[in-house]
PDB file of C-alpha atoms in Angstrom:
ATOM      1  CA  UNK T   1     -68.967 -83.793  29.954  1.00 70.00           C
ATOM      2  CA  UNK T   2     -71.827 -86.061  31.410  1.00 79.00           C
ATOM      3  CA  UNK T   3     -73.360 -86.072  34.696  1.00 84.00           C
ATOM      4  CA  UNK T   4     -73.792 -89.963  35.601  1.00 81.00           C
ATOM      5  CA  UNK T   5     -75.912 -89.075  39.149  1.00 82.00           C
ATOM      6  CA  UNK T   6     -79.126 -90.177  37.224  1.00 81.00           C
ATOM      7  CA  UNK T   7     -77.464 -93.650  36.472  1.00 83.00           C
ATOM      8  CA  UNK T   8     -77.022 -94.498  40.485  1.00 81.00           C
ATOM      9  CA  UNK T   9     -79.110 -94.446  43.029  1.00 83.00           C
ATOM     10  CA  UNK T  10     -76.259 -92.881  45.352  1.00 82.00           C
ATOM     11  CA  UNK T  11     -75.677 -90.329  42.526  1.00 82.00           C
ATOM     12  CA  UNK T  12     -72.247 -91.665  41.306  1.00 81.00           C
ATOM     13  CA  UNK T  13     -70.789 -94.420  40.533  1.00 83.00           C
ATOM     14  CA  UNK T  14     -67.894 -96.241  42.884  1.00 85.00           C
ATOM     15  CA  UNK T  15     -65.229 -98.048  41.759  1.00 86.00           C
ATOM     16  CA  UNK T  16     -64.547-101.874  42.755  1.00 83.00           C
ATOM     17  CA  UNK T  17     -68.549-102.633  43.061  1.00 84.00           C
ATOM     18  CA  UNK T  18     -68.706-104.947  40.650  1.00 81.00           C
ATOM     19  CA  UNK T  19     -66.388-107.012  38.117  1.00 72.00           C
ATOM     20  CA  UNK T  20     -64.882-106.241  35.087  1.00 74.00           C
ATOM     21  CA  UNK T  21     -66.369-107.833  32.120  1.00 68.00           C
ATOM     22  CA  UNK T  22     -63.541-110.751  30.675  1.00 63.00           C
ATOM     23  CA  UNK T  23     -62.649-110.564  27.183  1.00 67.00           C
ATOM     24  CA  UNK T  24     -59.881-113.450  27.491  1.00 77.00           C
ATOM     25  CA  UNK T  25     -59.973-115.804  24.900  1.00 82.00           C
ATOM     26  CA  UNK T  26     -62.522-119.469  26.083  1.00 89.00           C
ATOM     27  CA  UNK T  27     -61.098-122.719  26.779  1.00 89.00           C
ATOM     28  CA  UNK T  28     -61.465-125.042  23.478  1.00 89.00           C
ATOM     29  CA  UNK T  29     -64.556-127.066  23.768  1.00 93.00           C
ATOM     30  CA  UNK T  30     -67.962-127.320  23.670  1.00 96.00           C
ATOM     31  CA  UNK T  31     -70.669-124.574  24.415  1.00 96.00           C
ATOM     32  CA  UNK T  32     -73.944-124.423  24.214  1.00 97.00           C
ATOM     33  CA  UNK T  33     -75.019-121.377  22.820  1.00 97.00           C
ATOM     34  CA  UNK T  34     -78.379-119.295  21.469  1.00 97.00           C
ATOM     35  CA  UNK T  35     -78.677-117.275  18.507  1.00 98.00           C
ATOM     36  CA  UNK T  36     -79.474-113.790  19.770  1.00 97.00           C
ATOM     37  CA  UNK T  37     -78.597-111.505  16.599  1.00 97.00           C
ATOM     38  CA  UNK T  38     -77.566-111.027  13.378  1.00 97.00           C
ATOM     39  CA  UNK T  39     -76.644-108.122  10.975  1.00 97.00           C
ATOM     40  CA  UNK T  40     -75.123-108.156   7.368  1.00 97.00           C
ATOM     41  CA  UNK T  41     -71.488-105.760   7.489  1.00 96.00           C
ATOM     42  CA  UNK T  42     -69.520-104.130   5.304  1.00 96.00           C
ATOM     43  CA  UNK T  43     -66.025-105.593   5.251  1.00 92.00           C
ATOM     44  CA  UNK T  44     -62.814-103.597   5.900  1.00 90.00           C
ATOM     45  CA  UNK T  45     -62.253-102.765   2.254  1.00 90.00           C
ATOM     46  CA  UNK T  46     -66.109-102.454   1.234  1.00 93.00           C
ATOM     47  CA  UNK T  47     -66.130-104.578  -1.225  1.00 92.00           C
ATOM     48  CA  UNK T  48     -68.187-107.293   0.132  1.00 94.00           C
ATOM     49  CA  UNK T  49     -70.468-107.742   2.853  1.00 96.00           C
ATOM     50  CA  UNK T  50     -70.848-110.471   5.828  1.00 96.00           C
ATOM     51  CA  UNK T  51     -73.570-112.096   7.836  1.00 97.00           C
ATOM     52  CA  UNK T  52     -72.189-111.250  11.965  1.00 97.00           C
ATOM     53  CA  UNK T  53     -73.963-113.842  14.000  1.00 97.00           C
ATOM     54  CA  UNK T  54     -73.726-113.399  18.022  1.00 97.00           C
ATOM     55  CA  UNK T  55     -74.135-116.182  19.802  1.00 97.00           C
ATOM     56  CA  UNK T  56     -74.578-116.279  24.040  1.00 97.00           C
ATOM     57  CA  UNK T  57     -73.421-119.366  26.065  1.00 96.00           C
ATOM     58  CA  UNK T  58     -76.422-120.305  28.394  1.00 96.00           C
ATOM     59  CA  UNK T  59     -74.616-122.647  30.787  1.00 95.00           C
ATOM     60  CA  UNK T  60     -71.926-123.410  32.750  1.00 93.00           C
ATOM     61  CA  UNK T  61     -68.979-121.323  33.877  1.00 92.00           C
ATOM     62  CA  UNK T  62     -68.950-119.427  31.134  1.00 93.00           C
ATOM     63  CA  UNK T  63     -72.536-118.284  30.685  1.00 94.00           C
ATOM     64  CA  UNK T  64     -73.615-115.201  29.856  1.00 93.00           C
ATOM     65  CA  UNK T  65     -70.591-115.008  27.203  1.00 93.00           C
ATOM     66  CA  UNK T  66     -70.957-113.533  23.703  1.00 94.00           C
ATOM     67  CA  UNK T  67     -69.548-114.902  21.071  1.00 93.00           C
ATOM     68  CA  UNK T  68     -69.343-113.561  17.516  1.00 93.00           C
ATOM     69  CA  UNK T  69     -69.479-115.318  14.229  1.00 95.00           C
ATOM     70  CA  UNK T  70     -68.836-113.886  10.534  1.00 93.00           C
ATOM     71  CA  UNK T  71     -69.637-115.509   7.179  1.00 95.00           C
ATOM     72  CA  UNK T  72     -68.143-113.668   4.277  1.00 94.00           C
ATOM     73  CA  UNK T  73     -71.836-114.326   2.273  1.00 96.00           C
ATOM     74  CA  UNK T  74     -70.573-111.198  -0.545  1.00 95.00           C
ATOM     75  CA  UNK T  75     -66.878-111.227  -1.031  1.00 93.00           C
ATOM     76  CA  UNK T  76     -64.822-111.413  -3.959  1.00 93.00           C
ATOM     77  CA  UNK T  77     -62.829-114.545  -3.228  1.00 92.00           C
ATOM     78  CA  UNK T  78     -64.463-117.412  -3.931  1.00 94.00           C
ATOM     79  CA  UNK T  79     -63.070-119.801  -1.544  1.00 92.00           C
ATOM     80  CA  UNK T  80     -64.390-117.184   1.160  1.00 91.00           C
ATOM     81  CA  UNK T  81     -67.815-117.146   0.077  1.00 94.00           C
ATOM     82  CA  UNK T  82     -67.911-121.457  -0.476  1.00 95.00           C
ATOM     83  CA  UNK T  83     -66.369-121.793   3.113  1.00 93.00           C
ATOM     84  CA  UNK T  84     -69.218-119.269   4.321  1.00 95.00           C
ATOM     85  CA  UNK T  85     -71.568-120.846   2.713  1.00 96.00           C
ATOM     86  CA  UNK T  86     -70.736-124.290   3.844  1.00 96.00           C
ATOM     87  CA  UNK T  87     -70.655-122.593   7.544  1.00 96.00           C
ATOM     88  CA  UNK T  88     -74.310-121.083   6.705  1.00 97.00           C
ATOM     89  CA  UNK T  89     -75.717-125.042   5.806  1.00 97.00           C
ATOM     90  CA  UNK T  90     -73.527-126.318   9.113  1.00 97.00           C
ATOM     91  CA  UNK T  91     -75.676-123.679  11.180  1.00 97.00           C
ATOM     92  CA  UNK T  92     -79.141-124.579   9.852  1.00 97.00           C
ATOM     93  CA  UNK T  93     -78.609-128.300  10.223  1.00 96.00           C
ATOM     94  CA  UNK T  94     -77.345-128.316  13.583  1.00 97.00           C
ATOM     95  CA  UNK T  95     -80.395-125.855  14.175  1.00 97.00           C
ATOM     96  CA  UNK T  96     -82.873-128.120  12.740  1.00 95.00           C
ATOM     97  CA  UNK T  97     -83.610-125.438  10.329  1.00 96.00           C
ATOM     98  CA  UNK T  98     -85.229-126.748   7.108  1.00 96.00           C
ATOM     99  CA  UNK T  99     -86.317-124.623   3.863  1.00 95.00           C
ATOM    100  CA  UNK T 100     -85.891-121.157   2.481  1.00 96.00           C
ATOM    101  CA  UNK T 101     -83.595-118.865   4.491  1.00 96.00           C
ATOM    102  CA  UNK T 102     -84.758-115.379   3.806  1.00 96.00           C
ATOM    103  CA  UNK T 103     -83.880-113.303   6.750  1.00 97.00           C
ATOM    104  CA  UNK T 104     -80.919-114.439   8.985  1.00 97.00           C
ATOM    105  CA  UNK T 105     -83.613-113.389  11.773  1.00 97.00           C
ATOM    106  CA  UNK T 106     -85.362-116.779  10.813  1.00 97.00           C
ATOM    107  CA  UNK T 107     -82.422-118.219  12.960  1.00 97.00           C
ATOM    108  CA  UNK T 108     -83.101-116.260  16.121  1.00 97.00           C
ATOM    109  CA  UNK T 109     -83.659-117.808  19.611  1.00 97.00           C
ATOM    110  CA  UNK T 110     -82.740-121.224  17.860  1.00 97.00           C
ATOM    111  CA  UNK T 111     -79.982-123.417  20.033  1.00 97.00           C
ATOM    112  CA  UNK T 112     -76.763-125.261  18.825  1.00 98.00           C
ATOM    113  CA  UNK T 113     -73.582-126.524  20.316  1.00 97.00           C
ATOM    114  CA  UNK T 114     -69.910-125.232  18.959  1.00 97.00           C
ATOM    115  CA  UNK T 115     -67.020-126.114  19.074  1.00 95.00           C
ATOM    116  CA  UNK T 116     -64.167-123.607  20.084  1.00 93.00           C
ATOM    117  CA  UNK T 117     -60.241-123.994  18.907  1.00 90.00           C
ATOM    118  CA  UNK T 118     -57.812-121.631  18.647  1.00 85.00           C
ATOM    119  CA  UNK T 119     -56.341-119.613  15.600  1.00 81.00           C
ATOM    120  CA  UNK T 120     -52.889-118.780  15.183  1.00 79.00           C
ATOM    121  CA  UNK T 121     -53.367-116.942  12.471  1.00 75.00           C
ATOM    122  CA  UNK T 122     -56.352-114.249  10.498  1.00 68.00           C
ATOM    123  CA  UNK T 123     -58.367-115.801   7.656  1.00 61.00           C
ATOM    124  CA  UNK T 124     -55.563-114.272   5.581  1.00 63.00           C
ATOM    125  CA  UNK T 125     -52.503-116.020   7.091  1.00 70.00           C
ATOM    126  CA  UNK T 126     -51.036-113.314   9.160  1.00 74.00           C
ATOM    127  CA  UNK T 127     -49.846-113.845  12.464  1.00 82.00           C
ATOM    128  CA  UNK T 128     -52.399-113.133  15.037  1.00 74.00           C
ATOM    129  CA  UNK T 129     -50.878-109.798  17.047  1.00 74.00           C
ATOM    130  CA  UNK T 130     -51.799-111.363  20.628  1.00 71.00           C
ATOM    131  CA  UNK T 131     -50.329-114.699  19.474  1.00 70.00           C
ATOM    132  CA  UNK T 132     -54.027-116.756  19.309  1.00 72.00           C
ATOM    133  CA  UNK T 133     -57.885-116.142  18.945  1.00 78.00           C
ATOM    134  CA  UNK T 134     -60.871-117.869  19.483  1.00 84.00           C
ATOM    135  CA  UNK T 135     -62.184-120.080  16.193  1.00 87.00           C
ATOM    136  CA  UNK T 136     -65.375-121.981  15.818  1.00 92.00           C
ATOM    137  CA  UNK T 137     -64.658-124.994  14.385  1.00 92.00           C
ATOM    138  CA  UNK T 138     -67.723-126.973  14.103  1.00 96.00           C
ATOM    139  CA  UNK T 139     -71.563-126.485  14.806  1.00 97.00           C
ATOM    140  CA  UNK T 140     -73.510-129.414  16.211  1.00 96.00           C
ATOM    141  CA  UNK T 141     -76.976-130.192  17.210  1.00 97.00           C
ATOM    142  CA  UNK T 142     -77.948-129.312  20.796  1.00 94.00           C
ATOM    143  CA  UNK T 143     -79.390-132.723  21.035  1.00 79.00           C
ATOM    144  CA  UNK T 144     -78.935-135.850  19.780  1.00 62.00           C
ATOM    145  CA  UNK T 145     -81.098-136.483  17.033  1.00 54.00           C
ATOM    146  CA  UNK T 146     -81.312-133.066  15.829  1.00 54.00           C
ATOM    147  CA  UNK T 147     -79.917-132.636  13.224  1.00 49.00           C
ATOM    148  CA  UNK T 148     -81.800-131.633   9.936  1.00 47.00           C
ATOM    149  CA  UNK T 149     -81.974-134.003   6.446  1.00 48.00           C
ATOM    150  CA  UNK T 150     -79.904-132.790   3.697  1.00 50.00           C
ATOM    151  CA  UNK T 151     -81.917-130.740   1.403  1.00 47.00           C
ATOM    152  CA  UNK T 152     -82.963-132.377  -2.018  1.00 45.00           C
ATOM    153  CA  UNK T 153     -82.571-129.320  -3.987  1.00 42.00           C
ATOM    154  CA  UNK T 154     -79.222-127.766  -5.478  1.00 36.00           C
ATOM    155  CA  UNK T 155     -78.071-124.667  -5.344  1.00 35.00           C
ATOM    156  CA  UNK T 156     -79.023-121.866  -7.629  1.00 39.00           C
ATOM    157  CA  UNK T 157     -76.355-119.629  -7.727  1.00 39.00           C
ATOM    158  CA  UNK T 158     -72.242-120.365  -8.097  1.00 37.00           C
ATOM    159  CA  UNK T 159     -71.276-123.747  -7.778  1.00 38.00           C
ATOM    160  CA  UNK T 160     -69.243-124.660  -4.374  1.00 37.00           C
ATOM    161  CA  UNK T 161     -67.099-127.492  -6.188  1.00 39.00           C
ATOM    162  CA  UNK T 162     -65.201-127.215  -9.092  1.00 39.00           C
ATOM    163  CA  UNK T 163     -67.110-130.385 -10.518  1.00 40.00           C
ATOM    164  CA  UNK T 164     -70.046-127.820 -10.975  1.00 40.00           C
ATOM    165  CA  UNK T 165     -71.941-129.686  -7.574  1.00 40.00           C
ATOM    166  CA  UNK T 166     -72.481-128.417  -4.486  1.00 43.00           C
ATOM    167  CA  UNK T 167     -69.443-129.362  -1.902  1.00 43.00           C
ATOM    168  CA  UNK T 168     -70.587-131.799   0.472  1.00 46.00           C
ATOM    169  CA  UNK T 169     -71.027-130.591   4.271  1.00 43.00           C
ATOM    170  CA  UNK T 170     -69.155-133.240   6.683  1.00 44.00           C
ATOM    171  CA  UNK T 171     -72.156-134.626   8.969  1.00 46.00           C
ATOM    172  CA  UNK T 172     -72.651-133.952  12.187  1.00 41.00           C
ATOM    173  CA  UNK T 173     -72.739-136.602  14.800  1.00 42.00           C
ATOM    174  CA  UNK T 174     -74.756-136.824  17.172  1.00 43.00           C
ATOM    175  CA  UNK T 175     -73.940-135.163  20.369  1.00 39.00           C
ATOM    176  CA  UNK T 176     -75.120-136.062  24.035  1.00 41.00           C
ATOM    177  CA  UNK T 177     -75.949-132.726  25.513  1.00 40.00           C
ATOM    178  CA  UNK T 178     -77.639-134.217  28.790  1.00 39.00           C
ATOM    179  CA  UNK T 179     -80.759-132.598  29.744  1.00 34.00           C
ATOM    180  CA  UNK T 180     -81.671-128.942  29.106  1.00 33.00           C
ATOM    181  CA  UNK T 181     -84.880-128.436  30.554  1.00 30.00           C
ATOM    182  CA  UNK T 182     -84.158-125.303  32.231  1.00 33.00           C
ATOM    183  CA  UNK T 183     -83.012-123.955  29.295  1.00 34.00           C
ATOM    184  CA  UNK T 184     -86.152-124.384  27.295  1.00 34.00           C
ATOM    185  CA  UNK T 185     -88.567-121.559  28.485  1.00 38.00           C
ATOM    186  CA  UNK T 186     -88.822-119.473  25.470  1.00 39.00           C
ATOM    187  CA  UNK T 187     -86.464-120.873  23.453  1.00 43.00           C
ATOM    188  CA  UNK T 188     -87.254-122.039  19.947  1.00 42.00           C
ATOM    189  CA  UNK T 189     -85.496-125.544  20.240  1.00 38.00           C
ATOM    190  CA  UNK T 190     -85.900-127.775  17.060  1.00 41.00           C
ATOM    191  CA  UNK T 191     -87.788-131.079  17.440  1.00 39.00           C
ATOM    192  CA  UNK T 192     -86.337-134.760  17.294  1.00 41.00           C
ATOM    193  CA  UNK T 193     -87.300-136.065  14.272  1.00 41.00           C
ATOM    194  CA  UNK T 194     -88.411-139.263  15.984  1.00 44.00           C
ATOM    195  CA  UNK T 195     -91.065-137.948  18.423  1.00 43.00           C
ATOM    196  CA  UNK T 196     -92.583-134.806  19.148  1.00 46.00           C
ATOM    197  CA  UNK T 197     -91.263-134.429  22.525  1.00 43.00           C
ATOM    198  CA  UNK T 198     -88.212-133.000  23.728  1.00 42.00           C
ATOM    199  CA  UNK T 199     -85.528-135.305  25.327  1.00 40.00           C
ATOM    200  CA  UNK T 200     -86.773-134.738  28.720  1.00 40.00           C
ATOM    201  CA  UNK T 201     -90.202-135.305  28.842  1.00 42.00           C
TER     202      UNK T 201
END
């Protein structure tokens, strides 16, 4: 038992003050969204281990949202761990990031855009019990211009392709965000590669 009268001012807490939080699955689209956090998992069965990104929407009618992503980076099915990894390089370009990625921390406060669909079925082809879910289905640069080069070098551990190269990541167009100026106070936003300025100034 746990006396809540030090949480309120009033002493207690009364029902139908403010509204319940929605959990109902987003409209398929585009959001712009921050990274806020990030935290390597054990899975279900622990025997692997994934990277849990979470992700807030910063504007329109949905902002203030969290959204949660999971890349299978340790996991005994290789396709799991390519199509993770190929998710991982999708987030850093659309990021701007560039170089070593040590700690997923490195990608903290950084913007993107995804897109949302919708998932009929788990990453293991069972039905879905409330009939859909949320899926991201593509990461894209929260500006146009944004996006990072493709790195030079190759990768040093297990090969994504069965050619022994590293599967190629689809590119990412460029996408007209509009102007985010208000969204830029203490944000780490990567630069344009063609000026030093951001799109508004």
């Amino acid at each position: 038992m746990s006396n809540l009268a030090e949480a309120f001012n009033e002493g207690y807490y009364q029902t139908g003050t403010v509204e319940p939080a929605s959990f109902d699955d987003l409209p398929a689209g585009d959001y712009l969204v921050i990274i806020t956090d990030s935290e390597m998992k054990d899975t279900k069965d622990f025997q692997g281990k994934y990277l849990q990104l979470t992700y807030d929407i910063i504007e329109g009618q949905h902002k203030g949202r969290k959204l949660f992503d999971r890349l299978n980076l340790i996991n005994r099915n290789d396709t799991a761990r390519a199509i993770s990894k190929q998710s991982l390089e999708s987030i850093c370009r659309a990021t701007g990031y560039v170089g070593q990625l040590r700690d997923s921390s490195q990608l903290h406060r950084k913007l993107m855009i995804i897109r949302l669909s919708y998932n009929t079925v788990d990453k293991s082809g069972n039905p879905i019990p409330e009939g859909r879910r949320n899926d991201i289905a593509a990461y894209k640069p929260a500006h146009a211009g944004q996006a990072a080069p493709a790195p030079q070098a190759t990768y040093q551990d297990a090969p994504l392709h069965p050619q022994g190269t590293a599967a190629p990541v689809a590119p990412v167009a460029p996408y007209n965000a509009g102007s985010y100026a208000e969204k830029s106070g203490g944000v780490e936003m990567a630069s344009a590669p063609a000026a030093n300025k951001a799109p508004w100034e």
